Tab-separated table of C-alpha atoms in Angstrom:
chain	number	residue	atom	x	y	z
A	9	MET	CA	0.000	0.000	0.000
A	10	SER	CA	1.492	3.342	-1.079
A	11	LYS	CA	1.978	6.072	1.488
A	12	ILE	CA	-0.593	8.848	1.397
A	13	LYS	CA	0.969	12.264	0.815
A	14	LEU	CA	-0.151	15.815	1.367
A	15	ILE	CA	-0.732	16.269	-2.381
A	16	ASP	CA	-3.184	13.342	-2.343
A	17	VAL	CA	-5.298	15.100	0.276
A	18	ALA	CA	-5.100	18.349	-1.676
A	19	ASN	CA	-6.206	16.679	-4.923
A	20	LEU	CA	-9.137	14.907	-3.309
A	21	ALA	CA	-10.281	18.082	-1.519
A	22	GLU	CA	-9.662	20.137	-4.694
A	23	VAL	CA	-7.492	22.674	-2.891
A	24	SER	CA	-3.802	23.575	-2.893
A	25	LYS	CA	-1.139	21.885	-0.759
A	26	SER	CA	-0.629	25.129	1.164
A	27	THR	CA	-4.340	25.225	2.062
A	28	VAL	CA	-4.174	21.662	3.431
A	29	SER	CA	-1.026	22.611	5.360
A	30	GLN	CA	-2.792	25.627	6.876
A	31	TYR	CA	-5.723	23.401	7.878
A	32	LEU	CA	-3.456	20.827	9.529
A	33	ASN	CA	-1.696	23.588	11.502
A	34	GLY	CA	-4.966	25.098	12.688
A	35	ARG	CA	-4.779	28.276	10.624
A	36	PHE	CA	-8.415	28.787	9.598
A	37	ASP	CA	-8.627	32.599	9.541
A	38	TYR	CA	-9.334	32.937	5.817
A	39	MET	CA	-10.752	29.487	5.168
A	40	SER	CA	-14.432	28.885	4.446
A	41	GLU	CA	-16.427	26.266	6.287
A	42	LYS	CA	-16.944	24.360	3.017
A	43	THR	CA	-13.198	24.205	2.387
A	44	LYS	CA	-12.502	23.005	5.921
A	45	GLU	CA	-15.168	20.329	5.581
A	46	ARG	CA	-13.766	19.067	2.244
A	47	ILE	CA	-10.263	18.810	3.698
A	48	LYS	CA	-11.572	17.096	6.816
A	49	ARG	CA	-13.403	14.490	4.692
A	50	ALA	CA	-10.342	13.959	2.495
A	51	VAL	CA	-8.061	13.428	5.508
A	52	SER	CA	-10.526	10.937	6.971
A	53	GLU	CA	-11.173	9.088	3.697
A	54	LEU	CA	-7.473	8.703	2.904
A	55	ASN	CA	-6.553	8.016	6.549
A	56	TYR	CA	-3.814	10.619	6.156
A	57	VAL	CA	-1.253	11.016	8.977
A	58	PRO	CA	0.974	14.135	8.846
A	59	ASN	CA	4.727	13.515	8.657
A	60	PRO	CA	6.080	14.753	12.024
A	61	ILE	CA	9.664	14.932	10.757
A	62	ALA	CA	8.746	17.116	7.796
A	63	ARG	CA	6.681	19.387	10.014
A	64	SER	CA	9.491	19.639	12.559
A	65	LEU	CA	11.952	20.726	9.878
A	66	LYS	CA	9.704	23.656	9.058
A	67	LEU	CA	9.184	24.561	12.705
A	68	ASP	CA	12.882	23.935	13.620
A	69	LYS	CA	11.718	21.802	16.556
A	70	THR	CA	11.077	18.071	16.743
A	71	LYS	CA	9.379	18.137	20.168
A	72	THR	CA	11.683	15.224	21.021
A	73	ILE	CA	14.526	14.923	23.529
A	74	GLY	CA	17.173	12.240	23.871
A	75	VAL	CA	18.142	10.519	27.115
A	76	ILE	CA	21.471	8.685	27.447
A	77	VAL	CA	21.952	6.524	30.550
A	78	ARG	CA	24.772	4.332	31.808
A	79	ASP	CA	22.616	1.346	32.796
A	80	ILE	CA	18.925	1.353	31.950
A	81	THR	CA	18.288	-1.566	34.342
A	82	GLY	CA	19.528	0.414	37.359
A	83	PHE	CA	16.935	0.904	40.100
A	84	ASP	CA	17.453	4.663	40.409
A	85	THR	CA	18.012	5.122	36.668
A	86	SER	CA	14.646	3.585	35.829
A	87	ARG	CA	12.908	5.953	38.230
A	88	THR	CA	14.815	8.907	36.801
A	89	ILE	CA	13.606	7.933	33.325
A	90	ARG	CA	10.054	7.772	34.682
A	91	GLY	CA	10.412	11.318	36.016
A	92	ILE	CA	11.718	12.482	32.630
A	93	ASP	CA	8.923	10.767	30.720
A	94	ASP	CA	6.172	12.050	33.014
A	95	TYR	CA	7.407	15.631	32.693
A	96	CYS	CA	7.687	15.296	28.914
A	97	LYS	CA	4.105	14.057	28.657
A	98	THR	CA	2.844	17.216	30.357
A	99	SER	CA	4.966	19.317	27.973
A	100	ASP	CA	4.011	17.501	24.733
A	101	TYR	CA	7.526	16.124	24.250
A	102	ASN	CA	8.598	12.652	23.164
A	103	VAL	CA	11.594	10.768	24.589
A	104	LEU	CA	14.253	8.632	22.880
A	105	ILE	CA	16.342	6.527	25.308
A	106	TYR	CA	19.840	5.188	24.648
A	107	ASN	CA	21.743	2.825	26.974
A	108	THR	CA	25.575	2.847	27.018
A	109	ASP	CA	26.553	0.186	29.596
A	110	VAL	CA	29.227	2.713	30.653
A	111	ASP	CA	30.951	2.299	27.272
A	112	PRO	CA	32.420	5.628	26.023
A	113	GLU	CA	32.245	4.505	22.376
A	114	VAL	CA	28.572	3.612	22.657
A	115	GLU	CA	27.997	6.934	24.401
A	116	ALA	CA	29.691	8.840	21.548
A	117	LYS	CA	27.606	6.979	18.953
A	118	SER	CA	24.444	7.696	20.944
A	119	LEU	CA	25.224	11.415	21.021
A	120	GLU	CA	25.858	11.403	17.260
A	121	ALA	CA	22.654	9.457	16.535
A	122	LEU	CA	20.516	11.828	18.597
A	123	TYR	CA	22.166	14.835	16.972
A	124	GLN	CA	21.419	13.391	13.529
A	125	LEU	CA	17.802	12.795	14.577
A	126	ARG	CA	17.573	16.528	15.327
A	127	VAL	CA	16.388	16.132	18.917
A	128	ASP	CA	15.772	19.449	20.634
A	129	GLY	CA	18.050	18.551	23.550
A	130	ILE	CA	19.707	15.720	25.475
A	131	ILE	CA	19.747	14.566	29.110
A	132	ILE	CA	22.811	12.432	29.830
A	133	ALA	CA	24.401	10.454	32.659
A	134	PRO	CA	27.920	10.708	31.188
A	135	THR	CA	30.854	8.328	31.417
A	136	GLY	CA	33.205	11.307	31.665
A	137	ASN	CA	35.155	10.241	28.565
A	138	ASN	CA	33.285	12.357	26.022
A	139	THR	CA	33.404	15.786	27.645
A	140	ASP	CA	34.925	17.459	24.583
A	141	LEU	CA	32.294	15.902	22.322
A	142	ILE	CA	29.461	17.030	24.591
A	143	ASN	CA	30.907	20.543	24.691
A	144	LYS	CA	31.135	20.530	20.885
A	145	TYR	CA	27.425	19.768	20.546
A	146	ILE	CA	26.581	22.439	23.117
A	147	ALA	CA	28.683	24.927	21.137
A	148	ASN	CA	26.705	23.913	18.024
A	149	GLY	CA	23.509	24.965	19.803
A	150	LEU	CA	22.268	21.633	21.187
A	151	PRO	CA	21.144	21.999	24.830
A	152	ILE	CA	22.516	19.199	27.033
A	153	VAL	CA	21.810	18.583	30.740
A	154	ASN	CA	23.965	16.204	32.818
A	155	PHE	CA	22.733	14.168	35.766
A	156	GLN	CA	23.852	11.412	38.158
A	157	LEU	CA	27.595	12.239	38.191
A	158	GLU	CA	29.608	15.438	38.096
A	159	HIS	CA	33.014	14.678	36.586
A	160	ASP	CA	35.239	17.762	36.279
A	161	GLY	CA	32.941	20.363	37.834
A	162	ASN	CA	32.745	22.357	34.594
A	163	GLU	CA	29.486	20.918	33.263
A	164	LYS	CA	27.328	23.742	31.909
A	165	SER	CA	23.968	22.400	33.103
A	166	ILE	CA	23.682	19.637	35.678
A	167	ILE	CA	21.235	18.133	38.199
A	168	ILE	CA	22.825	16.127	41.011
A	169	SER	CA	22.257	15.159	44.619
A	170	ASP	CA	24.132	16.888	47.441
A	171	TYR	CA	26.586	14.015	47.819
A	172	ARG	CA	28.986	15.642	50.256
A	173	LYS	CA	26.300	16.568	52.766
A	174	ALA	CA	24.632	13.165	52.418
A	175	ALA	CA	27.912	11.292	53.057
A	176	TYR	CA	28.651	13.535	56.034
A	177	GLU	CA	25.268	12.864	57.626
A	178	ALA	CA	25.488	9.105	56.992
A	179	THR	CA	28.966	8.916	58.551
A	180	GLU	CA	27.807	11.045	61.470
A	181	TYR	CA	24.893	8.664	62.009
A	182	LEU	CA	27.297	5.723	62.311
A	183	ILE	CA	29.558	7.684	64.663
A	184	THR	CA	26.617	8.516	66.957
A	185	LEU	CA	25.940	4.759	67.146
A	186	GLY	CA	29.478	4.317	68.486
A	187	HIS	CA	31.299	3.330	65.275
A	188	GLN	CA	34.776	4.791	64.769
A	189	ARG	CA	36.201	2.149	62.426
A	190	ILE	CA	34.040	2.836	59.359
A	191	CYS	CA	35.143	1.251	56.086
A	192	PHE	CA	34.371	3.544	53.139
A	193	VAL	CA	33.871	1.331	50.041
A	194	THR	CA	33.932	3.204	46.750
A	195	GLN	CA	34.882	3.211	43.095
A	196	ASP	CA	37.978	5.170	42.085
A	197	PHE	CA	37.188	8.826	42.711
A	198	THR	CA	40.351	10.438	41.351
A	199	ASN	CA	38.665	12.046	38.333
A	200	VAL	CA	35.015	12.048	39.384
A	201	LYS	CA	33.987	15.035	41.477
A	202	SER	CA	30.746	13.454	42.700
A	203	ARG	CA	32.602	10.441	44.127
A	204	MET	CA	35.232	12.727	45.615
A	205	ASP	CA	32.463	14.752	47.291
A	206	ARG	CA	31.194	11.608	49.005
A	207	TYR	CA	34.684	10.841	50.280
A	208	LEU	CA	35.084	14.429	51.496
A	209	GLY	CA	31.768	14.199	53.353
A	210	TYR	CA	32.971	11.016	55.041
A	211	ALA	CA	36.323	12.607	55.946
A	212	ASP	CA	34.618	15.808	57.171
A	213	ALA	CA	32.462	13.858	59.616
A	214	LEU	CA	35.419	11.865	60.960
A	215	SER	CA	37.411	15.090	61.416
A	216	HIS	CA	34.511	16.818	63.160
A	217	TYR	CA	34.412	14.040	65.756
A	218	GLY	CA	38.191	13.853	66.138
A	219	ILE	CA	38.578	10.522	64.347
A	220	PRO	CA	41.599	10.291	62.012
A	221	VAL	CA	41.092	9.029	58.463
A	222	ASP	CA	42.680	5.586	58.115
A	223	ASP	CA	43.647	4.905	54.495
A	224	GLN	CA	43.302	1.177	55.171
A	225	LEU	CA	39.587	1.791	55.730
A	226	VAL	CA	39.145	3.316	52.260
A	227	GLN	CA	38.533	0.278	50.055
A	228	TYR	CA	37.887	0.090	46.319
A	229	TRP	CA	35.484	-1.808	44.089
A	230	HIS	CA	35.628	-2.044	40.298
A	231	ARG	CA	32.649	-2.705	38.048
A	232	ASN	CA	34.463	-5.522	36.190
A	233	SER	CA	36.750	-7.062	38.824
A	234	GLY	CA	34.855	-6.440	42.069
A	235	PHE	CA	36.530	-5.725	45.430
A	236	GLN	CA	40.226	-4.914	45.586
A	237	SER	CA	40.294	-6.675	48.975
A	238	SER	CA	37.624	-9.164	49.981
A	239	PRO	CA	35.275	-8.020	52.766
A	240	LYS	CA	36.096	-11.220	54.690
A	241	SER	CA	39.834	-10.478	54.654
A	242	ILE	CA	39.168	-6.912	55.772
A	243	LEU	CA	37.121	-8.132	58.735
A	244	ASN	CA	39.787	-10.719	59.618
A	245	GLY	CA	42.532	-8.104	59.670
A	246	ILE	CA	44.040	-6.289	62.643
A	247	ASN	CA	41.707	-3.669	64.138
A	248	PRO	CA	38.897	-4.365	61.626
A	249	PRO	CA	36.009	-2.017	60.836
A	250	THR	CA	32.755	-2.261	62.734
A	251	ALA	CA	30.750	-0.813	59.833
A	252	PHE	CA	30.824	-0.677	56.040
A	253	PHE	CA	29.650	2.462	54.225
A	254	THR	CA	29.157	1.511	50.555
A	255	GLN	CA	28.882	4.190	47.847
A	256	HIS	CA	27.023	2.473	45.018
A	257	LEU	CA	24.120	0.021	44.844
A	258	PRO	CA	26.102	-2.710	42.991
A	259	ILE	CA	28.791	-2.443	45.712
A	260	THR	CA	26.157	-2.922	48.397
A	261	THR	CA	24.547	-5.924	46.728
A	262	GLU	CA	27.881	-7.657	46.011
A	263	LEU	CA	29.030	-7.002	49.580
A	264	LEU	CA	25.813	-8.520	50.911
A	265	ALA	CA	26.319	-11.634	48.782
A	266	MET	CA	29.914	-12.080	49.962
A	267	LEU	CA	29.066	-11.552	53.629
A	268	ASN	CA	26.227	-14.045	53.372
A	269	ALA	CA	28.490	-16.620	51.716
A	270	ALA	CA	31.004	-16.201	54.557
A	271	ASN	CA	28.259	-16.470	57.234
A	272	ILE	CA	29.041	-12.951	58.454
A	273	LEU	CA	25.885	-11.602	60.036
A	274	ILE	CA	24.519	-8.068	59.717
A	275	PRO	CA	24.427	-6.232	62.071
A	276	ASP	CA	25.679	-8.750	64.646
A	277	ASN	CA	29.185	-9.062	63.164
A	278	VAL	CA	29.345	-5.810	61.196
A	279	SER	CA	26.987	-2.921	60.430
A	280	LEU	CA	26.177	-1.816	56.882
A	281	LEU	CA	24.997	1.505	55.476
A	282	GLY	CA	24.601	1.851	51.713
A	283	PHE	CA	24.277	4.740	49.266
A	284	ASP	CA	21.077	4.360	47.186
A	285	ASP	CA	18.062	2.291	48.068
A	286	ILE	CA	17.763	-1.424	47.348
A	287	PRO	CA	14.720	-2.807	45.503
A	288	MET	CA	12.276	-4.552	47.858
A	289	ALA	CA	14.565	-3.926	50.834
A	290	GLU	CA	11.582	-4.266	53.157
A	291	PHE	CA	11.496	-8.005	52.399
A	292	PHE	CA	15.096	-8.595	53.499
A	293	LYS	CA	15.659	-10.554	56.709
A	294	VAL	CA	17.699	-7.534	57.809
A	295	PRO	CA	16.563	-4.441	55.854
A	296	ILE	CA	19.517	-2.197	54.968
A	297	THR	CA	19.900	1.386	56.149
A	298	VAL	CA	20.561	3.607	53.138
A	299	VAL	CA	21.145	7.117	51.903
A	300	THR	CA	18.192	7.740	49.608
A	301	GLN	CA	18.313	10.037	46.612
A	302	ASN	CA	15.156	11.209	44.825
A	303	PRO	CA	15.719	9.913	41.276
A	304	TYR	CA	12.180	10.652	40.115
A	305	GLU	CA	12.537	14.299	41.099
A	306	ILE	CA	16.006	14.397	39.529
A	307	GLY	CA	14.397	13.271	36.260
A	308	ARG	CA	11.701	15.924	36.445
A	309	GLU	CA	14.143	18.706	37.354
A	310	ALA	CA	16.562	17.659	34.604
A	311	THR	CA	13.759	17.804	32.049
A	312	LYS	CA	12.537	21.145	33.338
A	313	LEU	CA	16.048	22.567	33.065
A	314	LEU	CA	16.519	21.127	29.566
A	315	LEU	CA	13.248	22.563	28.259
A	316	ASN	CA	14.188	25.944	29.740
A	317	ASN	CA	17.484	25.733	27.841
A	318	ILE	CA	15.665	24.753	24.643
A	319	ASN	CA	13.371	27.751	24.899
A	320	ASN	CA	16.111	30.132	26.010
A	321	LYS	CA	19.534	29.174	24.682
A	322	GLU	CA	21.086	32.244	26.283
A	323	LEU	CA	20.784	30.799	29.780
A	324	GLY	CA	24.101	30.618	31.629
A	325	ARG	CA	25.612	27.723	33.564
A	326	GLN	CA	23.130	26.136	35.938
A	327	LYS	CA	23.827	23.617	38.680
A	328	VAL	CA	20.934	22.265	40.736
A	329	MET	CA	21.622	20.188	43.852
A	330	LEU	CA	18.837	18.136	45.418
A	331	PRO	CA	18.936	16.884	49.026
A	332	CYS	CA	19.233	13.234	50.050
A	333	SER	CA	17.701	11.587	53.105
A	334	LEU	CA	18.740	8.797	55.463
A	335	THR	CA	16.385	5.816	55.645
A	336	GLU	CA	17.053	4.043	58.953
A	337	ARG	CA	16.429	0.303	59.023
A	338	LEU	CA	17.976	-2.626	60.926
A	339	SER	CA	21.469	-3.050	59.463
A	340	CYS	CA	23.316	-0.639	61.783
A	341	LYS	CA	23.897	-1.712	65.389
A	342	LYS	CA	24.619	0.571	68.316
A	343	LEU	CA	27.928	-0.321	69.983
């Protein structure tokens, strides 16, 4: 079946293409009722659907934004996407979602694809390896809003949680329970400002309470290879920690699996406080105390900021920080 075109509607209605175009765009000022009725019947009879891409080229807007995420299956990421989508629905925008699996090459291809599709703007949780490329697209007039991680601190528009304050308050909570040997478990934070901010919040709280930072209690986890030192070996060492403070949901879940396999009980043998909530945590035998972000609100605020940038490309650098909260459960024991 051949595709129905604008000229087909015009021929059937016995009007010009420009008249049909005016009708479809709601411009009826100089159009008679008979003409409108003929076009309406022709559109219905031919089952004509306007080409959104062609219309967007004329209007210089596609009413579509792109979203690039590191892991679409992530618990917080999925809720962020929901916040983005809900806000877009109220603003008559469509959403295209790309998943990178934290692969810089996939991220670069996703940026290029969305640029070629003429999206009006992009929301991205970046890997940090394509900063120059992102800046190039921004310089070319494409609004881009970052979320989830702040890498070098020079991002033009970004929505993030107040990581430093959240880490401070979580560490302080453990200290008030009597814990002074708190193992901070993180990914490498050398070149990622958001991860560094969490470490600084942890160190600030220890300093405030006169507890020196012990480098042996700063442990690392890698997405591909796991823990640099096993949690069991850490707990079997001299002067072991009494609490783990994990900085990423996959770290928390892998730590839980390893402690369970070693028959190390929470909180009897060691306390645990994680960053980011765990799906269905209420069904755990020992529900985990966590720092909770508000990913849904992050999604909405990121979309709001992006649409503001789309409608006003002269806006300067904007950084929005949203608060976190501590959800107390049963995984942290008072000493």
